[in-house]
Tab-separated table of C-alpha atoms in Angstrom:
chain	number	residue	atom	x	y	z
K	1	UNK	CA	-3.943	0.478	-24.687
K	2	UNK	CA	-3.544	3.822	-22.960
K	3	UNK	CA	-6.157	5.363	-25.240
K	4	UNK	CA	-8.706	2.661	-24.441
K	5	UNK	CA	-8.021	3.026	-20.729
K	6	UNK	CA	-8.499	6.777	-20.962
K	7	UNK	CA	-11.848	6.276	-22.688
K	8	UNK	CA	-13.010	3.801	-20.048
K	9	UNK	CA	-12.159	6.282	-17.314
K	10	UNK	CA	-13.650	9.311	-19.052
K	11	UNK	CA	-16.883	9.260	-17.065
K	12	UNK	CA	-14.973	9.066	-13.810
K	13	UNK	CA	-12.445	11.852	-14.143
K	14	UNK	CA	-11.197	12.666	-10.679
K	15	UNK	CA	-11.144	16.279	-9.667
K	16	UNK	CA	-7.751	17.470	-8.516
K	17	UNK	CA	-7.805	20.317	-6.041
K	18	UNK	CA	-4.656	22.366	-5.687
K	19	UNK	CA	-5.128	23.269	-2.049
K	20	UNK	CA	-3.481	26.523	-0.987
K	21	UNK	CA	-5.451	27.664	2.048
K	22	UNK	CA	-8.448	26.407	4.020
K	23	UNK	CA	-10.955	28.962	2.718
K	24	UNK	CA	-9.818	28.577	-0.873
K	25	UNK	CA	-9.910	24.800	-0.558
K	26	UNK	CA	-13.441	24.783	0.813
K	27	UNK	CA	-14.756	27.113	-1.911
K	28	UNK	CA	-12.919	25.206	-4.610
K	29	UNK	CA	-14.115	21.845	-3.361
K	30	UNK	CA	-17.737	23.021	-3.257
K	31	UNK	CA	-17.499	24.310	-6.819
K	32	UNK	CA	-15.910	21.087	-7.995
K	33	UNK	CA	-18.601	19.013	-6.325
K	34	UNK	CA	-21.370	21.071	-7.929
K	35	UNK	CA	-19.797	20.703	-11.374
K	36	UNK	CA	-19.263	16.986	-10.846
K	37	UNK	CA	-22.885	16.408	-9.926
K	38	UNK	CA	-24.273	18.557	-12.742
K	39	UNK	CA	-22.016	17.372	-15.557
K	40	UNK	CA	-21.213	13.730	-14.837
K	41	UNK	CA	-23.554	12.227	-12.265
K	42	UNK	CA	-25.951	10.688	-14.770
K	43	UNK	CA	-23.346	8.861	-16.846
K	44	UNK	CA	-21.258	7.910	-13.844
K	45	UNK	CA	-24.314	6.684	-12.000
K	46	UNK	CA	-25.465	4.511	-14.894
K	47	UNK	CA	-22.063	2.853	-15.190
K	48	UNK	CA	-21.747	2.371	-11.451
K	49	UNK	CA	-25.186	0.819	-11.152
K	50	UNK	CA	-24.304	-1.768	-13.770
K	51	UNK	CA	-20.977	-2.503	-12.124
K	52	UNK	CA	-22.518	-2.687	-8.661
K	53	UNK	CA	-25.211	-5.133	-9.745
K	54	UNK	CA	-22.672	-7.458	-11.349
K	55	UNK	CA	-20.359	-7.039	-8.391
K	56	UNK	CA	-23.025	-7.814	-5.820
K	57	UNK	CA	-24.454	-10.851	-7.608
K	58	UNK	CA	-21.018	-12.397	-8.044
K	59	UNK	CA	-19.622	-11.624	-4.614
K	60	UNK	CA	-22.717	-12.149	-2.479
K	61	UNK	CA	-22.309	-10.588	0.945
K	62	UNK	CA	-18.537	-10.187	0.803
K	63	UNK	CA	-17.212	-8.091	-2.106
K	64	UNK	CA	-13.655	-8.968	-1.060
K	65	UNK	CA	-14.268	-12.493	-2.367
K	66	UNK	CA	-14.628	-11.376	-5.969
K	67	UNK	CA	-11.742	-8.940	-5.748
K	68	UNK	CA	-9.378	-11.567	-4.406
K	69	UNK	CA	-10.575	-14.162	-6.921
K	70	UNK	CA	-9.699	-11.777	-9.729
K	71	UNK	CA	-6.279	-11.161	-8.167
K	72	UNK	CA	-5.121	-14.735	-8.806
K	73	UNK	CA	-3.033	-13.668	-11.756
K	74	UNK	CA	0.700	-13.948	-12.506
K	75	UNK	CA	1.338	-10.276	-11.751
K	76	UNK	CA	3.004	-10.812	-8.391
K	77	UNK	CA	5.161	-13.129	-6.338
K	78	UNK	CA	3.874	-13.505	-2.783
K	79	UNK	CA	5.667	-14.029	0.489
K	80	UNK	CA	3.087	-14.651	3.160
K	81	UNK	CA	3.044	-14.796	6.945
K	82	UNK	CA	6.250	-12.877	7.629
K	83	UNK	CA	6.509	-11.593	11.202
K	84	UNK	CA	7.405	-8.050	12.162
K	85	UNK	CA	6.980	-8.500	15.920
K	86	UNK	CA	5.772	-10.826	18.648
K	87	UNK	CA	2.135	-11.901	18.720
K	88	UNK	CA	-0.332	-13.405	16.241
K	89	UNK	CA	-1.435	-10.055	14.794
K	90	UNK	CA	2.081	-8.818	14.051
K	91	UNK	CA	2.513	-10.522	10.707
K	92	UNK	CA	2.418	-9.297	7.128
K	93	UNK	CA	2.232	-10.442	3.522
K	94	UNK	CA	4.530	-9.118	0.810
K	95	UNK	CA	3.700	-8.829	-2.886
K	96	UNK	CA	6.561	-8.475	-5.361
K	97	UNK	CA	6.112	-7.515	-9.024
K	98	UNK	CA	6.322	-10.625	-11.198
K	99	UNK	CA	7.974	-8.625	-13.973
K	100	UNK	CA	10.728	-6.384	-12.686
K	101	UNK	CA	10.888	-3.004	-14.404
K	102	UNK	CA	14.165	-1.315	-15.374
K	103	UNK	CA	15.378	0.890	-12.525
K	104	UNK	CA	17.974	3.605	-12.142
K	105	UNK	CA	21.431	2.452	-11.105
K	106	UNK	CA	21.496	1.900	-7.367
K	107	UNK	CA	17.739	2.362	-7.103
K	108	UNK	CA	14.847	0.068	-6.335
K	109	UNK	CA	11.101	-0.170	-6.567
K	110	UNK	CA	8.818	1.883	-4.341
K	111	UNK	CA	7.575	-0.033	-1.308
K	112	UNK	CA	4.003	0.621	-0.174
K	113	UNK	CA	2.930	-0.423	3.326
K	114	UNK	CA	-0.862	-0.656	3.124
K	115	UNK	CA	-3.119	-0.610	6.206
K	116	UNK	CA	-6.653	-1.885	5.673
K	117	UNK	CA	-9.765	-0.466	7.305
K	118	UNK	CA	-12.471	-2.026	9.445
K	119	UNK	CA	-13.314	0.528	12.133
K	120	UNK	CA	-10.212	-0.580	14.092
K	121	UNK	CA	-12.247	-3.693	15.037
K	122	UNK	CA	-11.993	-6.140	12.135
K	123	UNK	CA	-9.942	-7.058	9.106
K	124	UNK	CA	-7.337	-9.545	7.935
K	125	UNK	CA	-4.395	-9.000	5.656
K	126	UNK	CA	-5.440	-11.917	3.434
K	127	UNK	CA	-8.682	-10.140	2.571
K	128	UNK	CA	-6.663	-7.453	0.800
K	129	UNK	CA	-4.724	-9.646	-1.594
K	130	UNK	CA	-6.319	-7.626	-4.403
K	131	UNK	CA	-4.575	-4.469	-3.152
K	132	UNK	CA	-1.210	-6.226	-3.162
K	133	UNK	CA	-1.830	-7.556	-6.669
K	134	UNK	CA	-2.959	-4.167	-7.941
K	135	UNK	CA	0.072	-2.214	-6.774
K	136	UNK	CA	2.502	-5.012	-7.647
K	137	UNK	CA	1.104	-4.952	-11.185
K	138	UNK	CA	2.286	-1.327	-11.337
K	139	UNK	CA	5.832	-2.117	-10.234
K	140	UNK	CA	5.508	-1.601	-6.474
K	141	UNK	CA	6.629	-3.875	-3.687
K	142	UNK	CA	3.701	-4.074	-1.265
K	143	UNK	CA	3.533	-5.049	2.405
K	144	UNK	CA	0.110	-5.586	3.985
K	145	UNK	CA	0.371	-6.049	7.756
K	146	UNK	CA	-2.153	-7.153	10.284
K	147	UNK	CA	-2.287	-5.085	13.457
K	148	UNK	CA	-4.011	-5.494	16.786
K	149	UNK	CA	-7.708	-4.715	16.801
K	150	UNK	CA	-10.244	-3.791	19.462
K	151	UNK	CA	-10.889	-5.298	22.011
K	152	UNK	CA	-7.344	-6.695	22.104
K	153	UNK	CA	-5.960	-3.179	21.694
K	154	UNK	CA	-7.144	0.391	21.947
K	155	UNK	CA	-5.519	3.548	20.641
K	156	UNK	CA	-2.575	3.965	20.309
K	157	UNK	CA	-1.815	0.219	20.230
K	158	UNK	CA	-2.680	-0.341	16.579
K	159	UNK	CA	-0.641	2.684	15.476
K	160	UNK	CA	2.324	1.375	17.440
K	161	UNK	CA	1.985	-1.908	15.552
K	162	UNK	CA	1.876	-0.011	12.265
K	163	UNK	CA	5.085	1.829	13.110
K	164	UNK	CA	6.791	-1.493	13.821
K	165	UNK	CA	5.641	-2.755	10.412
K	166	UNK	CA	7.170	0.296	8.728
K	167	UNK	CA	10.442	-0.358	10.552
K	168	UNK	CA	10.372	-3.920	9.215
K	169	UNK	CA	9.735	-2.627	5.705
K	170	UNK	CA	12.646	-0.235	5.938
K	171	UNK	CA	14.988	-2.946	7.207
K	172	UNK	CA	13.987	-5.451	4.507
K	173	UNK	CA	13.433	-3.097	1.564
K	174	UNK	CA	16.728	-3.759	-0.198
K	175	UNK	CA	16.361	-7.535	0.128
K	176	UNK	CA	12.918	-7.238	-1.481
K	177	UNK	CA	14.234	-5.218	-4.417
K	178	UNK	CA	12.836	-1.959	-3.059
K	179	UNK	CA	14.467	1.362	-2.286
K	180	UNK	CA	14.528	2.142	1.475
K	181	UNK	CA	14.099	5.812	0.575
K	182	UNK	CA	10.931	5.138	-1.446
K	183	UNK	CA	8.731	3.804	1.341
K	184	UNK	CA	5.115	4.974	1.276
K	185	UNK	CA	2.404	4.382	3.840
K	186	UNK	CA	-1.130	3.987	2.562
K	187	UNK	CA	-4.484	2.997	3.934
K	188	UNK	CA	-8.221	2.937	3.492
K	189	UNK	CA	-10.710	4.205	6.086
K	190	UNK	CA	-9.342	3.343	9.557
K	191	UNK	CA	-6.127	2.316	7.825
K	192	UNK	CA	-5.830	5.796	6.344
K	193	UNK	CA	-6.105	7.276	9.845
K	194	UNK	CA	-3.247	5.004	10.914
K	195	UNK	CA	-1.107	5.843	7.876
K	196	UNK	CA	-1.568	9.591	8.171
K	197	UNK	CA	-0.945	9.556	11.913
K	198	UNK	CA	2.418	7.893	11.247
K	199	UNK	CA	3.142	10.722	8.812
K	200	UNK	CA	2.091	13.540	11.152
K	201	UNK	CA	2.857	12.463	14.730
K	202	UNK	CA	6.539	11.508	14.675
K	203	UNK	CA	6.528	9.849	18.097
K	204	UNK	CA	5.379	6.529	16.630
K	205	UNK	CA	8.184	6.192	14.096
K	206	UNK	CA	10.726	7.697	16.480
K	207	UNK	CA	10.104	4.772	18.819
K	208	UNK	CA	11.657	2.662	16.053
K	209	UNK	CA	14.507	4.979	15.126
K	210	UNK	CA	12.697	6.620	12.212
K	211	UNK	CA	11.096	9.972	11.449
K	212	UNK	CA	8.127	10.921	9.313
K	213	UNK	CA	10.579	12.486	6.860
K	214	UNK	CA	11.916	8.983	6.226
K	215	UNK	CA	8.690	8.334	4.311
K	216	UNK	CA	8.549	9.144	0.609
K	217	UNK	CA	4.797	9.626	0.561
K	218	UNK	CA	1.368	8.954	2.024
K	219	UNK	CA	-1.829	7.757	0.342
K	220	UNK	CA	-5.074	8.186	2.260
K	221	UNK	CA	-8.275	6.694	0.836
K	222	UNK	CA	-11.518	7.754	2.521
K	223	UNK	CA	-9.743	8.418	5.779
K	224	UNK	CA	-11.074	9.884	9.035
K	225	UNK	CA	-8.555	12.559	9.941
K	226	UNK	CA	-10.703	14.929	11.986
K	227	UNK	CA	-13.526	12.914	13.555
K	228	UNK	CA	-14.133	14.302	17.031
K	229	UNK	CA	-16.370	14.454	18.986
K	230	UNK	CA	-17.263	10.768	19.072
K	231	UNK	CA	-20.847	9.583	19.333
K	232	UNK	CA	-20.486	5.837	18.795
K	233	UNK	CA	-20.051	3.902	22.057
K	234	UNK	CA	-17.576	1.433	20.569
K	235	UNK	CA	-15.387	4.216	19.217
K	236	UNK	CA	-15.362	5.860	22.635
K	237	UNK	CA	-13.893	2.649	24.020
K	238	UNK	CA	-11.384	2.312	21.172
K	239	UNK	CA	-10.207	5.892	21.694
K	240	UNK	CA	-10.143	6.418	25.492
K	241	UNK	CA	-10.749	9.951	26.676
K	242	UNK	CA	-7.223	10.625	28.033
K	243	UNK	CA	-5.631	10.003	24.607
K	244	UNK	CA	-8.541	10.813	22.313
K	245	UNK	CA	-7.260	14.158	21.066
K	246	UNK	CA	-3.986	12.517	20.038
K	247	UNK	CA	-5.852	10.220	17.626
K	248	UNK	CA	-6.564	13.036	15.160
K	249	UNK	CA	-3.975	13.363	12.358
K	250	UNK	CA	-5.113	16.912	11.618
K	251	UNK	CA	-3.840	18.076	15.028
K	252	UNK	CA	-0.208	17.210	14.308
K	253	UNK	CA	0.272	18.841	10.913
K	254	UNK	CA	3.341	21.087	10.858
K	255	UNK	CA	4.304	21.238	7.173
K	256	UNK	CA	7.117	18.692	7.538
K	257	UNK	CA	4.978	15.794	6.365
K	258	UNK	CA	5.946	13.737	3.317
K	259	UNK	CA	3.933	14.395	0.135
K	260	UNK	CA	0.347	13.230	0.398
K	261	UNK	CA	-2.352	11.977	-1.947
K	262	UNK	CA	-5.757	12.161	-0.261
K	263	UNK	CA	-8.777	10.718	-2.051
K	264	UNK	CA	-12.465	10.460	-1.303
K	265	UNK	CA	-15.625	9.405	-3.088
K	266	UNK	CA	-18.270	12.077	-3.281
K	267	UNK	CA	-20.941	9.506	-2.363
K	268	UNK	CA	-19.139	8.381	0.770
K	269	UNK	CA	-21.645	8.545	3.619
K	270	UNK	CA	-19.415	6.603	6.036
K	271	UNK	CA	-16.433	8.969	6.134
K	272	UNK	CA	-17.627	12.096	4.415
K	273	UNK	CA	-15.341	13.929	1.957
K	274	UNK	CA	-15.121	16.875	4.341
K	275	UNK	CA	-12.557	14.895	6.326
K	276	UNK	CA	-10.291	14.824	3.285
K	277	UNK	CA	-10.837	18.474	2.381
K	278	UNK	CA	-10.220	19.739	5.929
K	279	UNK	CA	-7.086	17.655	6.390
K	280	UNK	CA	-5.673	18.622	2.999
K	281	UNK	CA	-6.374	22.267	3.739
K	282	UNK	CA	-4.458	22.066	7.014
K	283	UNK	CA	-1.470	20.399	5.318
K	284	UNK	CA	-1.408	22.984	2.540
K	285	UNK	CA	-1.765	25.905	4.960
K	286	UNK	CA	1.286	24.606	6.849
K	287	UNK	CA	3.306	24.484	3.639
K	288	UNK	CA	3.066	20.746	2.989
K	289	UNK	CA	2.687	19.044	-0.381
K	290	UNK	CA	-0.768	17.548	-0.868
K	291	UNK	CA	-2.906	16.408	-3.770
K	292	UNK	CA	-6.642	15.778	-3.490
K	293	UNK	CA	-8.780	13.516	-5.655
K	294	UNK	CA	-12.569	13.654	-5.399
K	295	UNK	CA	-14.388	10.954	-7.359
K	296	UNK	CA	-18.018	11.486	-8.412
K	297	UNK	CA	-20.409	8.617	-7.864
K	298	UNK	CA	-18.064	6.566	-5.660
K	299	UNK	CA	-18.863	5.501	-2.109
K	300	UNK	CA	-16.759	4.362	0.821
K	301	UNK	CA	-16.088	0.706	0.018
K	302	UNK	CA	-15.885	1.163	-3.736
K	303	UNK	CA	-12.952	3.549	-3.361
K	304	UNK	CA	-10.658	0.738	-2.226
K	305	UNK	CA	-12.449	-1.852	-4.360
K	306	UNK	CA	-11.570	0.240	-7.392
K	307	UNK	CA	-7.932	-0.788	-6.978
K	308	UNK	CA	-8.755	-4.366	-7.962
K	309	UNK	CA	-10.100	-6.181	-10.970
K	310	UNK	CA	-12.539	-5.743	-12.566
K	311	UNK	CA	-13.239	-2.284	-11.125
K	312	UNK	CA	-9.950	-0.672	-12.125
K	313	UNK	CA	-10.893	-1.152	-15.762
K	314	UNK	CA	-13.576	1.489	-15.270
K	315	UNK	CA	-12.317	3.672	-12.431
K	316	UNK	CA	-9.056	5.693	-12.298
K	317	UNK	CA	-8.201	5.200	-8.614
K	318	UNK	CA	-5.326	2.759	-9.187
K	319	UNK	CA	-3.932	4.914	-11.979
K	320	UNK	CA	-3.924	7.944	-9.682
K	321	UNK	CA	-2.315	6.098	-6.770
K	322	UNK	CA	0.351	4.452	-8.927
K	323	UNK	CA	1.208	7.732	-10.649
K	324	UNK	CA	1.617	9.480	-7.290
K	325	UNK	CA	3.842	6.738	-5.883
K	326	UNK	CA	6.040	6.620	-8.978
K	327	UNK	CA	6.445	10.394	-9.124
K	328	UNK	CA	7.173	10.988	-5.428
K	329	UNK	CA	10.787	12.010	-4.771
K	330	UNK	CA	12.936	9.802	-2.600
K	331	UNK	CA	12.965	10.612	1.106
K	332	UNK	CA	15.995	12.593	2.308
K	333	UNK	CA	19.081	10.547	3.093
């Protein structure tokens, strides 16, 4: 089975950048991108076109429909509509592995708190059932919270909600069969900005008696980490001028962050890969642990869609995320 999976993913090998310093990272990333385009773009593009056509015909206007339909499999046990605070948007869904894997004595499964994207203006936890199924199928406990969205909240309101969700996860980890010292935050797009801000600016977790070093790891998929100045009028309202600078995860890096996996698709025109490269470079320059994955032929939405069925049969994104989460050391006691 592993051999067949490796063959399916051969055209989509991710490119891992060992980031040591900003200048080295930039040069290395440019070289990697050139090689990716020259050596694999044709084959990757042909496979992606076929997948995209099938995907679009089946799903219509909402690709999340097909992903969630495929996630109705006996790979998880769900607990839905749990509250982590007051208000209709402070609720979450939990996905538990259906088949529990052997664990070290006294240990537990990793717990991933996943924040979805949507430009801080839209999204529902139920739309990301496929993410819960995907990670639960790899032995993770998964919590997918809602959080307040614009116009009901502006920055930093949604990050404050996210911190409260992490506190809930920490408090309930053991009861869910997870290890409280193996909590990861993850997110896609706007959700990646939220996740990485929790891991860089400690004030949010400190408000709940935690520190960023209480996290075992961070996964950022196509995240905006360094996106000023703003041009979009809606974003200017979401990030008011007095607190706008504090919305940038890159500004808080000090080398004390938990290990990070930062991924981007090289065809992402929504949040360009430079965000990932610049942020990873800053983390590495400060002495932090960071891995970068750059995927040829993959755009913004497909990066998160690749976690679900049927896309994960062809793309290695879930394999990379699951391997990172499993390998991450436990957070300090």
